[in-house]
């Protein structure tokens, strides 16, 4: 029996990055031998075990054979004759198909270390096409490593297009698509995820509401980048910068402008009412991929209300309080900051505006603090009851916001 450290831990060590997971492959062992050594079996489809002390995963070396459509259509061989190279060959990218033995010696039969040096994402073998989830994983790795200069190998890009053309991507289950998208939104450059999917045609199949944004023009005085699809890429990257690792903020940033794809051609490049028309496509996506309820709810709110944040200096005090109430911000305080992060990403996710301060957010934070400081207890002490308490609290909140006197600023789209 031989044990090797494999995959991401080896890749990240060679990149000089901390490794979050340490996975191992066991060659030449049977499940019975692993159990006898104290390993706890946890694998459903093939033998995976947890180390009795560290809790790290140890999987028996395996090969895969395609037996049907989709990511689940496989049969596995975990016999003792399966070699380490056999196991590594079934992996997605060469940079993930490396191993280290117990003495730290690198085993790299497919040139992963060289591809790390060249900053290339390259598939290991043609067996890549058998699992459509790999297409999403490659796009997610692009989102992770694009800031380091990684690009997709031309032959891998061609393979992704072939997978889409062959219809394999159409067999992806919604839960797996959402899981990969959610993880991609936590990476440093989510726009790379979108670009990989769009270049191979998968974006139009999986997220047609997002794909439809590309080529739709906007007013250049508000959006120097003009193209709404490019703006969306810039917004999700800015969201990743302002709220690192926060997929909720990334999701709301991704879908906040979907209504612009529905603007009639004779109205372009203006997008009057896009904050309302964008709600339906958001609901289409949430119905298809079933994200957590908070994702679905906050995305709709950000879509509907983001223009109010941009126009904060023009709003009447009562409208500002209305905004906080529509966000349910007096019960869910975190909503205000989440909303303002999305609006900040929208405002700064524009060509040449990434470093421009978003003063509206600072003003709205101040206004919210003043409004939220109003307490109902004094009104109860005066003898008010029922709806009269809420009405009195609201009047005081409006007065508190009015006392702040926001600076004037020209309208921004």
Short mmCIF file of C-alpha atoms in Angstrom, two decimals:
data_model
loop_
_atom_site.label_atom_id
_atom_site.label_comp_id
_atom_site.label_asym_id
_atom_site.label_seq_id
_atom_site.Cartn_x
_atom_site.Cartn_y
_atom_site.Cartn_z
CA UNK A 1 0.00 0.00 0.00
CA UNK A 2 1.31 3.44 -0.98
CA UNK A 3 -0.15 6.80 0.01
CA UNK A 4 0.24 10.04 -1.96
CA UNK A 5 -0.79 13.63 -1.37
CA UNK A 6 -2.67 14.71 -4.50
CA UNK A 7 -4.45 17.54 -6.24
CA UNK A 8 -4.92 20.99 -4.83
CA UNK A 9 -2.50 20.67 -1.92
CA UNK A 10 0.35 19.87 -4.32
CA UNK A 11 -0.69 22.58 -6.77
CA UNK A 12 -0.97 25.25 -4.10
CA UNK A 13 2.38 24.34 -2.54
CA UNK A 14 4.08 24.80 -5.91
CA UNK A 15 2.31 28.14 -6.29
CA UNK A 16 3.43 29.21 -2.83
CA UNK A 17 -0.16 29.47 -1.62
CA UNK A 18 -1.70 27.98 1.52
CA UNK A 19 -3.66 24.78 0.91
CA UNK A 20 -7.09 24.50 2.49
CA UNK A 21 -7.54 20.77 1.80
CA UNK A 22 -5.19 17.83 1.94
CA UNK A 23 -6.48 14.91 -0.11
CA UNK A 24 -4.71 11.60 -0.49
CA UNK A 25 -4.78 8.67 -2.89
CA UNK A 26 -4.09 5.16 -1.66
CA UNK A 27 -2.62 2.74 -4.19
CA UNK A 28 -2.69 -1.04 -3.77
CA UNK A 29 -5.18 -1.29 -0.91
CA UNK A 30 -8.66 -2.74 -0.46
CA UNK A 31 -11.55 -1.23 1.50
CA UNK A 32 -11.21 -4.00 4.05
CA UNK A 33 -7.55 -3.13 4.65
CA UNK A 34 -8.41 0.56 5.14
CA UNK A 35 -11.12 -0.25 7.67
CA UNK A 36 -8.78 -2.63 9.50
CA UNK A 37 -6.30 0.25 9.85
CA UNK A 38 -8.97 2.42 11.50
CA UNK A 39 -10.03 4.56 8.52
CA UNK A 40 -13.72 5.52 8.49
CA UNK A 41 -15.53 4.88 5.18
CA UNK A 42 -17.55 7.84 3.87
CA UNK A 43 -17.67 7.45 0.09
CA UNK A 44 -21.00 6.74 -1.58
CA UNK A 45 -19.98 6.10 -5.20
CA UNK A 46 -16.43 4.85 -4.59
CA UNK A 47 -14.30 4.10 -1.51
CA UNK A 48 -13.27 7.24 0.36
CA UNK A 49 -12.07 7.15 3.96
CA UNK A 50 -11.32 9.58 6.74
CA UNK A 51 -8.02 9.28 8.55
CA UNK A 52 -8.57 8.09 12.13
CA UNK A 53 -6.54 10.98 13.57
CA UNK A 54 -6.43 13.91 11.13
CA UNK A 55 -9.86 13.43 9.55
CA UNK A 56 -8.35 14.09 6.10
CA UNK A 57 -9.71 12.25 3.07
CA UNK A 58 -8.01 9.16 1.69
CA UNK A 59 -9.48 7.73 -1.52
CA UNK A 60 -8.55 4.46 -3.17
CA UNK A 61 -6.92 5.00 -6.55
CA UNK A 62 -9.57 4.59 -9.23
CA UNK A 63 -10.32 4.72 -12.91
CA UNK A 64 -13.59 5.89 -14.45
CA UNK A 65 -15.56 4.66 -17.43
CA UNK A 66 -18.38 6.62 -19.03
CA UNK A 67 -21.68 4.76 -18.76
CA UNK A 68 -24.31 7.44 -19.38
CA UNK A 69 -25.07 11.13 -19.79
CA UNK A 70 -24.16 13.78 -17.24
CA UNK A 71 -21.72 13.93 -14.39
CA UNK A 72 -23.20 10.85 -12.64
CA UNK A 73 -22.96 8.52 -15.62
CA UNK A 74 -19.79 6.65 -14.60
CA UNK A 75 -18.64 3.27 -13.40
CA UNK A 76 -15.50 3.03 -11.28
CA UNK A 77 -12.68 0.55 -10.79
CA UNK A 78 -10.83 0.74 -7.47
CA UNK A 79 -8.98 -2.55 -7.70
CA UNK A 80 -5.49 -2.95 -6.31
CA UNK A 81 -4.07 -3.01 -9.86
CA UNK A 82 -5.03 0.64 -10.46
CA UNK A 83 -1.87 2.75 -10.52
CA UNK A 84 -1.24 6.28 -9.36
CA UNK A 85 -0.87 7.42 -12.98
CA UNK A 86 -4.20 5.77 -13.82
CA UNK A 87 -5.82 7.80 -11.05
CA UNK A 88 -4.16 11.07 -12.05
CA UNK A 89 -5.11 10.60 -15.70
CA UNK A 90 -8.84 10.84 -14.88
CA UNK A 91 -8.44 14.31 -13.31
CA UNK A 92 -9.52 17.54 -14.98
CA UNK A 93 -6.48 19.81 -15.33
CA UNK A 94 -2.79 19.05 -15.43
CA UNK A 95 -2.19 21.41 -12.50
CA UNK A 96 -4.54 19.21 -10.46
CA UNK A 97 -3.00 15.93 -11.66
CA UNK A 98 0.17 15.96 -9.57
CA UNK A 99 1.07 13.99 -6.47
CA UNK A 100 3.74 13.79 -3.78
CA UNK A 101 4.96 10.64 -2.10
CA UNK A 102 5.67 10.29 1.60
CA UNK A 103 9.14 11.79 1.09
CA UNK A 104 7.82 14.87 -0.72
CA UNK A 105 8.95 13.76 -4.17
CA UNK A 106 6.79 15.14 -6.98
CA UNK A 107 4.97 12.75 -9.30
CA UNK A 108 3.93 14.70 -12.39
CA UNK A 109 3.20 12.49 -15.40
CA UNK A 110 1.18 15.10 -17.32
CA UNK A 111 3.31 18.24 -17.04
CA UNK A 112 1.32 20.07 -14.38
CA UNK A 113 4.34 21.80 -12.87
CA UNK A 114 5.34 23.18 -16.26
CA UNK A 115 1.80 24.43 -16.85
CA UNK A 116 1.91 26.16 -13.48
CA UNK A 117 5.06 27.95 -14.54
CA UNK A 118 3.54 28.87 -17.89
CA UNK A 119 0.27 29.92 -16.21
CA UNK A 120 -1.83 27.61 -18.39
CA UNK A 121 -5.06 25.76 -17.59
CA UNK A 122 -4.89 22.59 -19.72
CA UNK A 123 -6.98 19.41 -19.62
CA UNK A 124 -5.24 16.12 -18.86
CA UNK A 125 -6.85 13.90 -21.49
CA UNK A 126 -9.81 13.59 -23.83
CA UNK A 127 -11.65 11.84 -21.00
CA UNK A 128 -12.28 15.39 -19.75
CA UNK A 129 -15.37 15.60 -21.98
CA UNK A 130 -17.08 12.75 -20.12
CA UNK A 131 -17.92 14.92 -17.11
CA UNK A 132 -19.68 18.22 -17.91
CA UNK A 133 -19.06 19.54 -14.39
CA UNK A 134 -15.43 19.88 -15.43
CA UNK A 135 -16.39 22.67 -17.79
CA UNK A 136 -17.70 24.65 -14.83
CA UNK A 137 -14.67 23.75 -12.73
CA UNK A 138 -12.30 25.05 -15.40
CA UNK A 139 -14.26 28.30 -15.53
CA UNK A 140 -14.06 28.53 -11.74
CA UNK A 141 -10.32 27.92 -11.75
CA UNK A 142 -10.03 30.69 -14.33
CA UNK A 143 -11.80 33.00 -11.85
CA UNK A 144 -9.35 31.98 -9.14
CA UNK A 145 -6.13 32.20 -11.09
CA UNK A 146 -6.77 34.92 -13.68
CA UNK A 147 -5.16 37.51 -11.36
CA UNK A 148 -1.99 35.41 -11.50
CA UNK A 149 -1.96 35.51 -15.30
CA UNK A 150 -3.44 32.08 -16.02
CA UNK A 151 -5.12 31.57 -19.38
CA UNK A 152 -6.95 28.68 -21.00
CA UNK A 153 -4.95 26.45 -23.35
CA UNK A 154 -6.34 26.75 -26.91
CA UNK A 155 -6.94 23.00 -27.13
CA UNK A 156 -8.86 23.08 -23.85
CA UNK A 157 -10.97 26.01 -25.05
CA UNK A 158 -11.78 24.00 -28.18
CA UNK A 159 -12.72 21.00 -26.07
CA UNK A 160 -15.13 23.09 -24.00
CA UNK A 161 -16.84 24.32 -27.18
CA UNK A 162 -17.16 20.71 -28.37
CA UNK A 163 -18.79 19.73 -25.08
CA UNK A 164 -21.38 22.45 -25.51
CA UNK A 165 -21.97 21.58 -29.16
CA UNK A 166 -22.40 17.90 -28.26
CA UNK A 167 -25.08 18.76 -25.71
CA UNK A 168 -23.21 17.32 -22.73
CA UNK A 169 -23.57 20.59 -20.83
CA UNK A 170 -27.36 20.32 -21.11
CA UNK A 171 -27.28 17.37 -18.73
CA UNK A 172 -25.84 19.34 -15.84
CA UNK A 173 -28.16 19.26 -12.84
CA UNK A 174 -29.16 22.60 -11.36
CA UNK A 175 -27.64 21.91 -7.96
CA UNK A 176 -24.18 21.35 -9.42
CA UNK A 177 -24.39 24.44 -11.62
CA UNK A 178 -25.40 26.58 -8.65
CA UNK A 179 -22.64 25.10 -6.46
CA UNK A 180 -19.96 25.96 -9.03
CA UNK A 181 -21.38 29.43 -9.69
CA UNK A 182 -21.54 30.17 -5.99
CA UNK A 183 -17.93 29.14 -5.53
CA UNK A 184 -16.87 31.14 -8.60
CA UNK A 185 -18.43 34.26 -7.07
CA UNK A 186 -16.10 33.88 -4.08
CA UNK A 187 -13.00 33.88 -6.30
CA UNK A 188 -10.93 37.03 -6.93
CA UNK A 189 -12.01 37.54 -10.57
CA UNK A 190 -15.48 36.12 -11.26
CA UNK A 191 -15.55 37.78 -14.68
CA UNK A 192 -13.14 35.09 -15.89
CA UNK A 193 -15.79 32.48 -15.04
CA UNK A 194 -18.30 34.33 -17.22
CA UNK A 195 -15.83 34.76 -20.08
CA UNK A 196 -14.88 31.08 -20.20
CA UNK A 197 -18.54 30.07 -20.24
CA UNK A 198 -19.43 32.65 -22.86
CA UNK A 199 -16.49 31.79 -25.14
CA UNK A 200 -17.53 28.14 -25.29
CA UNK A 201 -21.26 28.85 -25.59
CA UNK A 202 -22.19 27.50 -22.17
CA UNK A 203 -23.30 30.85 -20.77
CA UNK A 204 -26.15 31.02 -23.28
CA UNK A 205 -27.25 27.49 -22.32
CA UNK A 206 -26.95 27.82 -18.55
CA UNK A 207 -27.53 31.53 -17.92
CA UNK A 208 -29.25 32.97 -21.00
CA UNK A 209 -30.47 35.98 -19.01
CA UNK A 210 -26.85 36.96 -18.35
CA UNK A 211 -25.60 36.09 -21.82
CA UNK A 212 -28.27 38.39 -23.28
CA UNK A 213 -26.59 41.42 -21.68
CA UNK A 214 -23.59 41.27 -24.01
CA UNK A 215 -23.82 43.69 -26.91
CA UNK A 216 -26.54 45.78 -25.25
CA UNK A 217 -25.37 49.43 -25.21
CA UNK A 218 -25.69 51.91 -22.35
CA UNK A 219 -25.29 55.68 -22.18
CA UNK A 220 -21.58 56.41 -22.40
CA UNK A 221 -21.74 59.38 -20.02
CA UNK A 222 -22.74 56.99 -17.22
CA UNK A 223 -21.08 53.84 -18.58
CA UNK A 224 -17.84 54.52 -20.45
CA UNK A 225 -17.53 50.76 -21.06
CA UNK A 226 -20.90 50.99 -22.94
CA UNK A 227 -21.54 47.22 -23.27
CA UNK A 228 -23.84 45.95 -20.50
CA UNK A 229 -22.19 42.53 -20.49
CA UNK A 230 -18.76 44.09 -19.95
CA UNK A 231 -20.27 46.26 -17.22
CA UNK A 232 -21.59 43.13 -15.49
CA UNK A 233 -18.12 41.58 -15.60
CA UNK A 234 -16.66 44.72 -14.05
CA UNK A 235 -19.36 44.81 -11.37
CA UNK A 236 -18.82 41.21 -10.22
CA UNK A 237 -15.07 41.81 -10.07
CA UNK A 238 -15.62 44.95 -8.03
CA UNK A 239 -17.97 43.03 -5.74
CA UNK A 240 -15.22 40.46 -5.21
CA UNK A 241 -12.87 43.28 -4.32
CA UNK A 242 -15.26 45.07 -1.94
CA UNK A 243 -16.63 41.90 -0.31
CA UNK A 244 -14.00 39.17 -0.76
CA UNK A 245 -15.42 35.67 -0.59
CA UNK A 246 -19.03 36.85 -0.23
CA UNK A 247 -21.09 34.95 -2.80
CA UNK A 248 -24.31 36.71 -1.77
CA UNK A 249 -22.92 40.11 -2.74
CA UNK A 250 -21.46 38.60 -5.90
CA UNK A 251 -24.79 37.06 -6.89
CA UNK A 252 -26.72 40.29 -6.41
CA UNK A 253 -24.05 42.16 -8.38
CA UNK A 254 -24.26 39.59 -11.18
CA UNK A 255 -28.01 39.91 -11.72
CA UNK A 256 -28.72 43.53 -10.78
CA UNK A 257 -28.99 44.76 -14.41
CA UNK A 258 -30.75 41.86 -16.13
CA UNK A 259 -33.59 44.17 -17.15
CA UNK A 260 -31.31 45.98 -19.59
CA UNK A 261 -31.39 42.97 -21.90
CA UNK A 262 -35.16 43.52 -22.21
CA UNK A 263 -35.05 47.18 -23.22
CA UNK A 264 -36.76 47.72 -26.59
CA UNK A 265 -34.26 48.49 -29.34
CA UNK A 266 -35.85 51.84 -30.13
CA UNK A 267 -35.15 53.06 -26.58
CA UNK A 268 -31.44 52.21 -26.50
CA UNK A 269 -29.05 53.25 -25.12
CA UNK A 270 -31.42 54.45 -22.38
CA UNK A 271 -32.85 51.83 -20.05
CA UNK A 272 -35.90 53.42 -18.50
CA UNK A 273 -37.52 51.04 -16.03
CA UNK A 274 -34.84 48.35 -16.18
CA UNK A 275 -34.90 48.13 -12.40
CA UNK A 276 -38.46 46.82 -12.66
CA UNK A 277 -38.13 44.68 -15.78
CA UNK A 278 -35.09 42.96 -14.28
CA UNK A 279 -37.12 41.24 -11.58
CA UNK A 280 -38.66 38.63 -13.91
CA UNK A 281 -35.34 37.27 -15.25
CA UNK A 282 -33.95 37.10 -11.72
CA UNK A 283 -36.92 35.01 -10.72
CA UNK A 284 -36.39 32.79 -13.76
CA UNK A 285 -32.82 32.10 -12.66
CA UNK A 286 -33.79 31.49 -9.05
CA UNK A 287 -36.56 29.11 -10.13
CA UNK A 288 -34.06 27.16 -12.23
CA UNK A 289 -31.16 27.01 -9.78
CA UNK A 290 -32.93 27.41 -6.44
CA UNK A 291 -30.38 29.50 -4.53
CA UNK A 292 -30.98 30.10 -0.81
CA UNK A 293 -33.94 32.33 -0.02
CA UNK A 294 -31.77 35.24 1.07
CA UNK A 295 -30.05 35.22 -2.34
CA UNK A 296 -33.37 35.31 -4.18
CA UNK A 297 -34.84 38.03 -1.96
CA UNK A 298 -31.85 40.36 -1.79
CA UNK A 299 -31.18 40.08 -5.52
CA UNK A 300 -34.68 41.34 -6.31
CA UNK A 301 -34.33 44.19 -3.82
CA UNK A 302 -30.98 45.27 -5.25
CA UNK A 303 -32.41 45.17 -8.75
CA UNK A 304 -35.44 47.23 -7.83
CA UNK A 305 -33.74 49.76 -5.60
CA UNK A 306 -30.17 50.29 -6.80
CA UNK A 307 -31.04 53.44 -8.75
CA UNK A 308 -32.41 54.99 -5.58
CA UNK A 309 -29.02 54.55 -3.96
CA UNK A 310 -27.33 56.22 -6.93
CA UNK A 311 -29.77 59.13 -6.61
CA UNK A 312 -29.53 59.32 -2.84
CA UNK A 313 -28.71 63.04 -2.78
CA UNK A 314 -31.87 63.80 -4.75
CA UNK A 315 -34.25 61.80 -2.56
CA UNK A 316 -36.62 63.37 -0.11
CA UNK A 317 -36.07 62.30 3.52
CA UNK A 318 -39.31 60.31 3.48
CA UNK A 319 -38.12 58.43 0.38
CA UNK A 320 -34.83 57.61 2.08
CA UNK A 321 -36.74 56.10 5.00
CA UNK A 322 -38.95 54.26 2.49
CA UNK A 323 -35.78 52.78 0.99
CA UNK A 324 -34.64 51.47 4.37
CA UNK A 325 -38.09 50.05 5.03
CA UNK A 326 -38.27 48.30 1.65
CA UNK A 327 -34.94 46.66 2.48
CA UNK A 328 -36.41 45.62 5.85
CA UNK A 329 -33.33 47.32 7.23
CA UNK A 330 -34.76 48.21 10.62
CA UNK A 331 -35.25 44.51 11.37
CA UNK A 332 -32.34 43.13 9.34
CA UNK A 333 -29.54 45.62 9.84
CA UNK A 334 -27.10 43.64 7.73
CA UNK A 335 -29.29 44.29 4.69
CA UNK A 336 -28.26 47.94 4.52
CA UNK A 337 -24.55 47.21 4.22
CA UNK A 338 -25.17 44.33 1.79
CA UNK A 339 -27.29 46.56 -0.42
CA UNK A 340 -24.74 49.38 -0.31
CA UNK A 341 -21.91 47.01 -1.22
CA UNK A 342 -23.83 45.88 -4.30
CA UNK A 343 -24.60 49.48 -5.27
CA UNK A 344 -20.97 50.46 -4.73
CA UNK A 345 -19.86 47.60 -6.98
CA UNK A 346 -22.33 48.79 -9.62
CA UNK A 347 -21.14 52.38 -9.43
CA UNK A 348 -17.43 51.57 -9.40
CA UNK A 349 -17.66 48.67 -11.86
CA UNK A 350 -17.35 51.02 -14.81
CA UNK A 351 -14.48 51.91 -17.09
CA UNK A 352 -12.21 54.44 -15.40
CA UNK A 353 -14.36 54.70 -12.25
CA UNK A 354 -12.99 51.88 -10.11
CA UNK A 355 -11.20 54.26 -7.74
CA UNK A 356 -13.86 56.98 -7.62
CA UNK A 357 -15.43 57.24 -4.14
CA UNK A 358 -19.10 56.35 -3.92
CA UNK A 359 -20.27 59.15 -1.65
CA UNK A 360 -23.91 58.05 -1.80
CA UNK A 361 -23.10 54.95 0.20
CA UNK A 362 -21.45 56.97 2.96
CA UNK A 363 -24.41 59.33 3.07
CA UNK A 364 -26.92 56.47 3.23
CA UNK A 365 -24.97 54.79 6.02
CA UNK A 366 -25.12 58.03 8.00
CA UNK A 367 -28.81 58.46 7.25
CA UNK A 368 -29.56 54.90 8.28
CA UNK A 369 -27.70 55.29 11.56
CA UNK A 370 -29.73 58.42 12.33
CA UNK A 371 -33.02 56.76 11.44
CA UNK A 372 -32.27 53.50 13.24
CA UNK A 373 -31.41 55.41 16.42
CA UNK A 374 -35.06 56.38 16.83
CA UNK A 375 -36.60 54.15 19.46
CA UNK A 376 -40.26 53.38 20.13
CA UNK A 377 -39.98 53.48 23.92
CA UNK A 378 -40.49 57.24 24.35
CA UNK A 379 -43.68 57.06 22.33
CA UNK A 380 -44.98 54.15 24.38
CA UNK A 381 -44.18 56.16 27.51
CA UNK A 382 -46.33 58.97 26.16
CA UNK A 383 -49.24 56.57 25.98
CA UNK A 384 -49.30 55.89 22.25
CA UNK A 385 -50.55 52.45 21.23
CA UNK A 386 -50.92 50.31 18.12
CA UNK A 387 -50.29 51.85 14.70
CA UNK A 388 -49.80 55.27 16.29
CA UNK A 389 -46.44 54.11 17.67
CA UNK A 390 -45.18 53.13 14.22
CA UNK A 391 -46.42 56.35 12.69
CA UNK A 392 -44.64 58.41 15.34
CA UNK A 393 -41.40 56.46 14.93
CA UNK A 394 -41.53 56.95 11.17
CA UNK A 395 -42.09 60.71 11.52
CA UNK A 396 -39.08 60.99 13.79
CA UNK A 397 -36.96 58.92 11.44
CA UNK A 398 -37.87 61.16 8.53
CA UNK A 399 -37.04 64.22 10.65
CA UNK A 400 -33.69 62.70 11.65
CA UNK A 401 -32.77 62.13 8.01
CA UNK A 402 -33.97 65.62 7.04
CA UNK A 403 -31.68 67.15 9.65
CA UNK A 404 -28.61 65.67 7.94
CA UNK A 405 -28.92 67.79 4.76
CA UNK A 406 -27.06 65.68 2.21
CA UNK A 407 -24.75 67.38 -0.27
CA UNK A 408 -26.12 67.88 -3.77
CA UNK A 409 -24.80 65.86 -6.65
CA UNK A 410 -25.75 65.57 -10.29
CA UNK A 411 -27.94 62.66 -11.21
CA UNK A 412 -26.08 59.48 -12.12
CA UNK A 413 -27.46 56.55 -14.05
#
